[in-house]
Coordinates of C-alpha atoms and ligand atoms in Angstrom, one line a residue:
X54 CA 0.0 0.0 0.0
X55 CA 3.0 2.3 1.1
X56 CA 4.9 1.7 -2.2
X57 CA 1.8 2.3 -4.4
X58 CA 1.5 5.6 -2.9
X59 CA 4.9 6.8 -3.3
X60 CA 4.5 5.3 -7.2
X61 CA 1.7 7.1 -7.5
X62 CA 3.2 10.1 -5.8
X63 CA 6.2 10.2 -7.9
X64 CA 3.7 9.8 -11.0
X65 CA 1.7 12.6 -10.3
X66 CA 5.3 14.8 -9.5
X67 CA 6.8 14.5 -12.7
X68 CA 3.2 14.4 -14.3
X69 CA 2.7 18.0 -13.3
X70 CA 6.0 19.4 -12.8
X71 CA 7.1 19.8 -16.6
X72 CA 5.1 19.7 -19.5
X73 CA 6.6 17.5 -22.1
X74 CA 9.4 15.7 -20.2
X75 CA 12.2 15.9 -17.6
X76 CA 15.3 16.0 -18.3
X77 CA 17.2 14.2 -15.1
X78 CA 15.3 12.6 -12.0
X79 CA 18.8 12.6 -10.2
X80 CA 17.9 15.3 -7.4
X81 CA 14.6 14.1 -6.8
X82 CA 16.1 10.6 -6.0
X83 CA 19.2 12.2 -4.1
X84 CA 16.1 13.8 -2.0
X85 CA 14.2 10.6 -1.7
X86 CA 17.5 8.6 -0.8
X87 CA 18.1 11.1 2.4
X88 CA 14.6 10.7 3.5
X89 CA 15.2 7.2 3.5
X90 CA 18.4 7.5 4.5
X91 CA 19.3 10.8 6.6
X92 CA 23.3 11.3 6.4
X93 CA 22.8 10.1 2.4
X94 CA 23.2 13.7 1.3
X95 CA 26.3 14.2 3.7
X96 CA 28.2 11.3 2.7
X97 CA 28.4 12.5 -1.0
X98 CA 29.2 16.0 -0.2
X99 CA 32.2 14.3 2.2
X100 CA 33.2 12.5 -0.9
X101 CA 32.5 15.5 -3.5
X102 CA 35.0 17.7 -1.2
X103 CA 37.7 15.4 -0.6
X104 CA 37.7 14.8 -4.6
X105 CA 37.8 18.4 -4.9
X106 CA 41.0 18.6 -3.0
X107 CA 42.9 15.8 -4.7
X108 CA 41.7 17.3 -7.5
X109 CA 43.5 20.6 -7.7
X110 CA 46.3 18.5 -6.6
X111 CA 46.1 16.5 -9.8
X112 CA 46.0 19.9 -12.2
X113 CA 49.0 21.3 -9.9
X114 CA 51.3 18.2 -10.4
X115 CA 50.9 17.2 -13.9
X116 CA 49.1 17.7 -17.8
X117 CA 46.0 16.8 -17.4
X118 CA 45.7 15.7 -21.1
X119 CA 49.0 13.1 -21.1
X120 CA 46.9 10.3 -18.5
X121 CA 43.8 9.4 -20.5
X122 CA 40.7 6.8 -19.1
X123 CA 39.1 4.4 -21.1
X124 CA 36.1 3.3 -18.8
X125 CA 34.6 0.2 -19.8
X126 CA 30.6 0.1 -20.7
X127 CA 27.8 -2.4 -20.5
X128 CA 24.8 -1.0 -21.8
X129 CA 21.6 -3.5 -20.4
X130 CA 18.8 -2.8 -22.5
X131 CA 15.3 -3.2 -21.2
X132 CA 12.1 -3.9 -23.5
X133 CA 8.6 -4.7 -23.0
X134 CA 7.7 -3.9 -26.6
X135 CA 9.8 -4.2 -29.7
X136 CA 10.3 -0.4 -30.0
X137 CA 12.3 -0.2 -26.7
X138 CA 14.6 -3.2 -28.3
X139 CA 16.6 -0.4 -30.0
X140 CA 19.2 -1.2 -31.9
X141 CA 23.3 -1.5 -31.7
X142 CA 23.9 1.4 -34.0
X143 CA 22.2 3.5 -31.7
X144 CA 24.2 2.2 -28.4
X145 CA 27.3 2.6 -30.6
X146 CA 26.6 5.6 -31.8
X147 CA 26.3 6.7 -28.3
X148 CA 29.2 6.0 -27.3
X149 CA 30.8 7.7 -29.9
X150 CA 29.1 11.1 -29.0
X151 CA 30.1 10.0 -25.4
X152 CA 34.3 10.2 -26.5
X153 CA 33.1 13.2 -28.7
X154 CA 32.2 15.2 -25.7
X155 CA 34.2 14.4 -23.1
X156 CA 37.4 14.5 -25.2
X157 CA 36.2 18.2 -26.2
X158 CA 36.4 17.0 -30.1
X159 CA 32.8 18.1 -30.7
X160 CA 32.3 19.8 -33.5
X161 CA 30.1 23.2 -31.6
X162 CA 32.8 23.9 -29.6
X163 CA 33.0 26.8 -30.9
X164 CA 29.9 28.0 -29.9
X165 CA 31.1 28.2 -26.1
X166 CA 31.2 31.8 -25.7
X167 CA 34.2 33.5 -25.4
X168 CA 33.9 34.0 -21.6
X169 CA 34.2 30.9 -21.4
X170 CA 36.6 29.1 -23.5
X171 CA 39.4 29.7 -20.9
X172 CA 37.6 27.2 -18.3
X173 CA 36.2 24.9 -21.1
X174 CA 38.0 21.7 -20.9
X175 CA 38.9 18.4 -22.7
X176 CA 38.1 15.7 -19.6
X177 CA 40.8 13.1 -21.1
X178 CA 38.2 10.4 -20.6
X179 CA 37.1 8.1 -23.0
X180 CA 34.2 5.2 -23.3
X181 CA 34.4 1.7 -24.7
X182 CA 32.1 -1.2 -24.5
X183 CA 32.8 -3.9 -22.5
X184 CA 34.9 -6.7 -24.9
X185 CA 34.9 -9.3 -21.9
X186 CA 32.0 -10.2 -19.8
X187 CA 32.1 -10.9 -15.6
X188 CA 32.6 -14.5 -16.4
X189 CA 35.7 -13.9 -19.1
X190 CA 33.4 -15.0 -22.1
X191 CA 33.9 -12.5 -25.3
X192 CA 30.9 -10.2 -25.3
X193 CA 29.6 -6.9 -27.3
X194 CA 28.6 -4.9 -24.0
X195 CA 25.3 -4.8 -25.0
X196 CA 22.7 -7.2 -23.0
X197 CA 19.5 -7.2 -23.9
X198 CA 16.1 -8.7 -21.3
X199 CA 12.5 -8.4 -21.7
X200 CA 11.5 -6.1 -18.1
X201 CA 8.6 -6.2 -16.1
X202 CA 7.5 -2.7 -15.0
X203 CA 5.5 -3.1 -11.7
X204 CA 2.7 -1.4 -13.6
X205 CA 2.9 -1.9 -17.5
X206 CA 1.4 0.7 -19.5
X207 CA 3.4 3.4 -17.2
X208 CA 6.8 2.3 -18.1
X209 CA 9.8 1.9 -15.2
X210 CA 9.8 4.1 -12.0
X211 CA 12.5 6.2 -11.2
X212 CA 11.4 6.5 -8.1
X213 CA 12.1 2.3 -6.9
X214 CA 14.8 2.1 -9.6
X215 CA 13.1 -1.1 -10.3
X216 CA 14.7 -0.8 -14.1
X217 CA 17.8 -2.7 -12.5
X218 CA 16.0 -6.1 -11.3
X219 CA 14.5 -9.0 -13.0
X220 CA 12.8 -11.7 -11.8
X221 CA 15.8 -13.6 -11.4
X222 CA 17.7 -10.6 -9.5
X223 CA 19.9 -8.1 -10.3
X224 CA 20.7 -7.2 -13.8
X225 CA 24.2 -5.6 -13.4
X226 CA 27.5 -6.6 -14.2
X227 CA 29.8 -6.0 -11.4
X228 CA 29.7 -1.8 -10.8
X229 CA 33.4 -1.5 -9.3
X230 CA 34.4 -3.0 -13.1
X231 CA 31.9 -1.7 -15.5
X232 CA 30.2 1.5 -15.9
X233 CA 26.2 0.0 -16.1
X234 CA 24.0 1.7 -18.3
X235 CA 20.4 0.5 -18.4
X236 CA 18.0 2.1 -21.2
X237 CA 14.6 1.4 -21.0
X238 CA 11.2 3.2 -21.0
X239 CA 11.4 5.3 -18.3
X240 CA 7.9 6.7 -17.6
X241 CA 6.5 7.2 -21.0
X242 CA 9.3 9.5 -21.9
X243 CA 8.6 11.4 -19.0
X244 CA 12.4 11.2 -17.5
X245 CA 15.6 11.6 -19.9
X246 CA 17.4 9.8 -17.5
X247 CA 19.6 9.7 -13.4
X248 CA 22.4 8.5 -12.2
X249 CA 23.8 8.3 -8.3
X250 CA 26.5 10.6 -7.3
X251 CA 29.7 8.6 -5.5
X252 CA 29.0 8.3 -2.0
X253 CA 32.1 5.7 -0.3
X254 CA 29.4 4.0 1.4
X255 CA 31.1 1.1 3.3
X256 CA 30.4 -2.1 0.4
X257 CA 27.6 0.0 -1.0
X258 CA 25.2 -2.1 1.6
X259 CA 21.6 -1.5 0.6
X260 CA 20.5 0.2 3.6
X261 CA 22.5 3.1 3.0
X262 CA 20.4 3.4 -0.4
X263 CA 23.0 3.1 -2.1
X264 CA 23.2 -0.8 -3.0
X265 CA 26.3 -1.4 -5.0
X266 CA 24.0 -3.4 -7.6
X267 CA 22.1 0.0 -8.4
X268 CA 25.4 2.5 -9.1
X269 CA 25.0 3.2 -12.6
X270 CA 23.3 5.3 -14.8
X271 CA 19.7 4.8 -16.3
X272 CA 18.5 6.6 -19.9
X273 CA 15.1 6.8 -21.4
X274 CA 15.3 4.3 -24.8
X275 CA 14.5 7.2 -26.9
X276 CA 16.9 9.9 -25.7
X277 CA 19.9 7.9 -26.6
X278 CA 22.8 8.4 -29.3
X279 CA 21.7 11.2 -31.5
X280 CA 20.9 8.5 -34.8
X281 CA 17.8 7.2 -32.8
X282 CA 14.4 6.9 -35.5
X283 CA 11.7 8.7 -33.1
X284 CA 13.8 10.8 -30.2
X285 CA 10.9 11.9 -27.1
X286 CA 11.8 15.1 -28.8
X287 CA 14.4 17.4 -31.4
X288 CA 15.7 19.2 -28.8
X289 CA 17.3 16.2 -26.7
X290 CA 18.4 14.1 -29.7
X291 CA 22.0 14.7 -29.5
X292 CA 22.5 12.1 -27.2
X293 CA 23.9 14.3 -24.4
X294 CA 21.5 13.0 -21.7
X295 CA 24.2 10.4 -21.6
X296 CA 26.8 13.0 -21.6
X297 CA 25.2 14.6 -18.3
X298 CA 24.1 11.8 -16.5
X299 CA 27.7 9.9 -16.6
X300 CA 28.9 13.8 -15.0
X301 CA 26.7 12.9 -12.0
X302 CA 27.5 9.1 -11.8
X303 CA 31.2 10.5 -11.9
X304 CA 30.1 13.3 -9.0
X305 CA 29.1 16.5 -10.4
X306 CA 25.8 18.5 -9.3
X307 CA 23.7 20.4 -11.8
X308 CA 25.7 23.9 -12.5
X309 CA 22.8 26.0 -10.4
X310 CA 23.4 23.9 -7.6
X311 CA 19.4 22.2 -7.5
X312 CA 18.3 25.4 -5.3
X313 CA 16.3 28.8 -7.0
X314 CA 18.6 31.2 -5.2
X315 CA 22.2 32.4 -6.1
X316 CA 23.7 31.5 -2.4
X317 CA 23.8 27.3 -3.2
X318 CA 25.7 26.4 -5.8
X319 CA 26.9 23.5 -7.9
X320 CA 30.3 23.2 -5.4
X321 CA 32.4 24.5 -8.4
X322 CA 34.1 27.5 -8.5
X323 CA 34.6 27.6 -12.3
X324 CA 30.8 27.7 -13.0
X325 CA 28.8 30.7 -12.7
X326 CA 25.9 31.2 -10.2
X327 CA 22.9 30.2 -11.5
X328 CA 19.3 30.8 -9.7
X329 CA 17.9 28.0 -11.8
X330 CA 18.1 25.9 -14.5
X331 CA 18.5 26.9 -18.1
X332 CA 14.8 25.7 -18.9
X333 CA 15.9 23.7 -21.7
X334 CA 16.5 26.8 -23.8
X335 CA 19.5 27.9 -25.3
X336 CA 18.6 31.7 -24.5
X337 CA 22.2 33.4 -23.9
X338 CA 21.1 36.7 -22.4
X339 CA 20.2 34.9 -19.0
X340 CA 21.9 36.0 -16.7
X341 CA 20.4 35.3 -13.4
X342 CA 22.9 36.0 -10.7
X343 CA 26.2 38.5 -10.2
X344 CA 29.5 37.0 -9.8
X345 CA 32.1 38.5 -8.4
X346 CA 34.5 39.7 -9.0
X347 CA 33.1 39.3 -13.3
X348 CA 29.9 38.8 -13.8
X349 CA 28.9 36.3 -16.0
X350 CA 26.3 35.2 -18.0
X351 CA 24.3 31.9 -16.9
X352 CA 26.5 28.6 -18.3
X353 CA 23.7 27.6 -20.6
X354 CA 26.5 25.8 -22.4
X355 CA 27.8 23.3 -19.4
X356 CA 26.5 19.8 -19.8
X357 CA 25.2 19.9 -16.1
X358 CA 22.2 22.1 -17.4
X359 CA 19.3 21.2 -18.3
X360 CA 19.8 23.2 -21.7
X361 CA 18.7 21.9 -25.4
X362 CA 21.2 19.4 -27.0
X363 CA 22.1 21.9 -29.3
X364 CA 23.5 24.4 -27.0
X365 CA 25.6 21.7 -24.5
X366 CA 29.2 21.8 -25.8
X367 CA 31.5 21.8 -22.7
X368 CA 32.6 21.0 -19.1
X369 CA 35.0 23.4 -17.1
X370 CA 38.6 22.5 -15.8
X371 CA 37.1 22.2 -12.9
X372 CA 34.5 19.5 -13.0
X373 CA 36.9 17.8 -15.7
X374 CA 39.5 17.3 -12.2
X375 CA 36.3 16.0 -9.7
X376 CA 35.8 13.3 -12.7
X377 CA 39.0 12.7 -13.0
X378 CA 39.6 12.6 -9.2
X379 CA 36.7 10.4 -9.1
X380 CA 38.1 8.2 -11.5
X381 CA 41.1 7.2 -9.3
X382 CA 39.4 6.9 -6.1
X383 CA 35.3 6.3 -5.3
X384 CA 35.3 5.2 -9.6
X385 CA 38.7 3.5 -9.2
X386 CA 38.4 -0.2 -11.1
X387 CA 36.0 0.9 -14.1
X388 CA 38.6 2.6 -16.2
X389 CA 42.1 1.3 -17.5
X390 CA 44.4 4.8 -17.9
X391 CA 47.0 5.3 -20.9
X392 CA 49.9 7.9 -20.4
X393 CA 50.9 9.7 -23.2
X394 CA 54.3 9.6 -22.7
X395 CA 54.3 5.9 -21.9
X396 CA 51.8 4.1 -23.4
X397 CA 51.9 1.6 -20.5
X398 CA 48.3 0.8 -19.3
X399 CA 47.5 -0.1 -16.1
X400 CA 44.3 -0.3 -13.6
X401 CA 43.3 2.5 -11.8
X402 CA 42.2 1.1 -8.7
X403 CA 44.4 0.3 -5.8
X404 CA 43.3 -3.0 -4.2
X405 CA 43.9 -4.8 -1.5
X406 CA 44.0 -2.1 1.1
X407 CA 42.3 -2.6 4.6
X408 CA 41.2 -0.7 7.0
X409 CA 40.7 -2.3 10.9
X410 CA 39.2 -1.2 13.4
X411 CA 36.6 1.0 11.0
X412 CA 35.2 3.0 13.3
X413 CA 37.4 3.8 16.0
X414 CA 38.4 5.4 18.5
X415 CA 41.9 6.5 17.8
X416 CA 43.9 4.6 15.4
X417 CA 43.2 2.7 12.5
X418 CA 45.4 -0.1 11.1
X419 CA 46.4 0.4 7.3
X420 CA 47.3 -3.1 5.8
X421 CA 48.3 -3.3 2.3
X422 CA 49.6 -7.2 2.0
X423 CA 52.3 -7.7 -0.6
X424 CA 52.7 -3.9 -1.8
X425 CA 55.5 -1.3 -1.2
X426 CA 56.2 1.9 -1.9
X427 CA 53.3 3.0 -0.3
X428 CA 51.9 6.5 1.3
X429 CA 48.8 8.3 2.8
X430 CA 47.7 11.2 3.9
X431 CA 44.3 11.8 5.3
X432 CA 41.8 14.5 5.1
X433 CA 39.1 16.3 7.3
X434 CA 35.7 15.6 6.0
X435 CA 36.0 19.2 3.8
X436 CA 38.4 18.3 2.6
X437 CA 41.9 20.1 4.4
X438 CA 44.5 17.7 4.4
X439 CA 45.2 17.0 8.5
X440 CA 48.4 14.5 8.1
X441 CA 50.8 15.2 5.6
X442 CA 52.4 12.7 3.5
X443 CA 53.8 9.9 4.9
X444 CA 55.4 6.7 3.1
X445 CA 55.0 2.8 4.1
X446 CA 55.6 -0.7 3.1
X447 CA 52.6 -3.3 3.4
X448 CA 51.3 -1.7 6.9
X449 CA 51.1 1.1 9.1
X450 CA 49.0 2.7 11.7
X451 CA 47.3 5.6 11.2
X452 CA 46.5 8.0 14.8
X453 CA 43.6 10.1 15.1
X454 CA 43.3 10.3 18.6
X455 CA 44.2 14.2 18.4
X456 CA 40.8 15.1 16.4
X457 CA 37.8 15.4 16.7
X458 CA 35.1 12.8 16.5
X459 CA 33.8 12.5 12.7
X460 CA 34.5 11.4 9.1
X461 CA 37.8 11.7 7.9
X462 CA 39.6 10.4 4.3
X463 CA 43.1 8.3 4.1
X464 CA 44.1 9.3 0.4
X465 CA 46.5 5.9 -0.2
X466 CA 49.2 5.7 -2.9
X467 CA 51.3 3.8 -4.9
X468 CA 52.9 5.4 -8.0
X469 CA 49.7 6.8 -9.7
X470 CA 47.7 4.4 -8.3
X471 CA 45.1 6.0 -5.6
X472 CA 42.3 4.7 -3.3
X473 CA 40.9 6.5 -0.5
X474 CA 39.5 5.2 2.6
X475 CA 36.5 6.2 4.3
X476 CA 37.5 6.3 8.4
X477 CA 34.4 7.1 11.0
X478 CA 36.4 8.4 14.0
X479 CA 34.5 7.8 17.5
X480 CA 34.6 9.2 20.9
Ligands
LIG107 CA1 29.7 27.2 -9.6
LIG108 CA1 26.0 36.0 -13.5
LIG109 ZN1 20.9 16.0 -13.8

């Protein structure tokens, strides 16, 4: 009885909160997941600042353009009529706009206005699907499942996620190895698409809300690739839903920071202050708050608006380093990197790193069997870096027992290999 309500709540929300369609259901499920869940909403913007510190690190120490990631794709596609069975071209052709955009090789990026071509940024990452499937078997990255939508004729709810199960269980293919795309109809074409934001949850355990089997990013069947026969509509068939929604899977907040004032923003200072979104126009006299020290003109360009197809064209430096960031720590294991120089490729992710007792009350036992050459540091939960850089070989301890009770980071290397660990610090 409970669920139907909140189905039928969520119904009538969308239903009567845009006229044709909506472009991103993200925030309304980030809102729903710390209702469920209070502390949700603060265990992302924990991981969001911490990211945005290792960040600026990242564009202080080296070219961001020589390390590139190639993050591995399944798409899981999810019919209940022949229609919604769309076809390869249009998955490959997604991932083609996907490398177009975030390698900044698209060809309107000239129409970023000249304010802001000094932040617009080439995000070095790039998209491939999958070649090898969880069980080692050859594979195109493309499954394809007949779904079951708790109630037919609506289509999948955003609101229960329910596009990721089946009758036999979870559809996904492991999420700390593949980025998971599921397209399906998603309420008659009502939602383009959402995607969960990193949030370090211990295992992902599905209490938190954030179940491990449900990190991913979902697209509605007919706003994908920009080839598709019948797109929900012209002015979101470029196939940039996809472009936005992997910018939250890989941590980034829409560019007027989800609140109708100019105090709240998106968290990144290379965006302007926005009171809102761009309304899926392309209108480029909006400007709806004053910056300082320039004023700016709203970013109706960025891909984290909810502006037409047509006038997306870029990221900024900045969210280009919290990907990146993300990529090598709360994304680590998705992506293999190349370095320009080098040409060696290697994983990302830093495994095998333990962290015991977790919480505690002062000091936490690092153990990192087999490895050497080792360091950490560790950060406060905004991000300021607490202990400086300190190198080990397969263990150390690490003493909080000077701080205060609360969340703290331990940023752990090896070469350019990064994980960071999530420590809950008692009294
Ligand atoms: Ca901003
Ligand atoms: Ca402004
Ligand atoms: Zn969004």
């Amino acid at each position: 009885m409970k669920k139907l309500f909140l189905l039928s709540c969520s119904v009538f929300c969308i239903l009567f909160s845009t006229a044709q369609f909506k472009r991103c259901y993200t925030h309304e499920l980030m809102v729903q997941k710390e209702n469920q869940n209070p502390g949700y909403m603060q265990r992302v913007n924990d991981v969001f600042e911490n990211v945005k510190h290792i960040a600026a690190q990242y564009h202080n120490s080296r070219s961001v353009n020589d390390t590139i990631y190639h993050v591995q794709v399944v798409f899981h596609v999810v019919y209940t009529s022949p229609a919604e069975n769309i076809p390869d071209s249009v998955l490959i052709n997604q991932i083609e706009v996907l490398n177009r955009d975030y390698r900044r090789r698209n060809a309107d990026t000239v129409q970023t206005r000249a304010c802001f071509q000094p932040v617009a940024a080439d995000a070095g990452i790039e998209f491939y699907l999958a070649t090898t499937d969880p069980n080692g078997n050859p594979t195109n990255g493309i499954t394809r499942t007949v779904g079951h939508p708790q109630i037919p004729f609506l289509g999948f709810n955003p609101g229960s996620d329910e596009i990721k199960d089946s009758a036999n269980g979870k559809t996904c293919w492991p999420t700390n190895r593949y980025l998971n795309i599921w397209v399906g109809n998603v309420f008659f074409g009502i939602v383009l698409g959402y995607a969960f934001p990193p949030d370090n949850a211990p295992n992902w355990p599905i209490s938190s809300g954030t179940d491990s089997a449900h990190q991913g990013v979902v697209l509605h069947y007919a706003a994908v690739g920009s080839n598709f026969a019948s797109p929900i509509d012209p002015t979101v068939a470029g196939g940039r839903s996809a472009v936005h929604e992997i910018g939250h899977y890989f941590g980034l907040r829409h560019i007027w920071g989800d609140s109708t004032d100019c105090v709240v923003d998106d968290g990144i200072s290379d965006t302007p202050f926005a009171a809102d979104a761009s309304q899926q126009t392309c209108d480029t006299t909006i400007n709806s708050c004053v910056d300082s020290p320039i004023d700016f003109p709203d970013m109706i360009e960025d891909y984290m608006d909810y502006s037409d197809d047509r006038c997306l064209n870029t990221f900024t430096q900045e969210q280009v380093g919290v990907m990146r960031a993300m990529l090598a720590t709360s994304r680590a294991g998705i992506a293999y990197v190349t370095t320009g120089s080098t040409g060696i490729k290697k994983i990302v992710a830093l495994e095998g790193i333990e962290v015991s007792p977790n919480p505690s009350n002062d000091i936490f036992k690092l153990t990192a069997k087999g490895k050497e050459d080792l360091s950490f540091e560790v950060y406060n939960a905004v991000g300021e870096r607490v202990i400086p850089t300190q190198n080990f070989s397969s263990s150390t301890t690490i003493n909080l027992s000077s701080f205060s009770a609360g969340i703290y980071f331990a940023k752990i290397s090896s070469g350019e290999n990064v994980v960071v660990k999530r420590l809950a610090l008692n009294r």
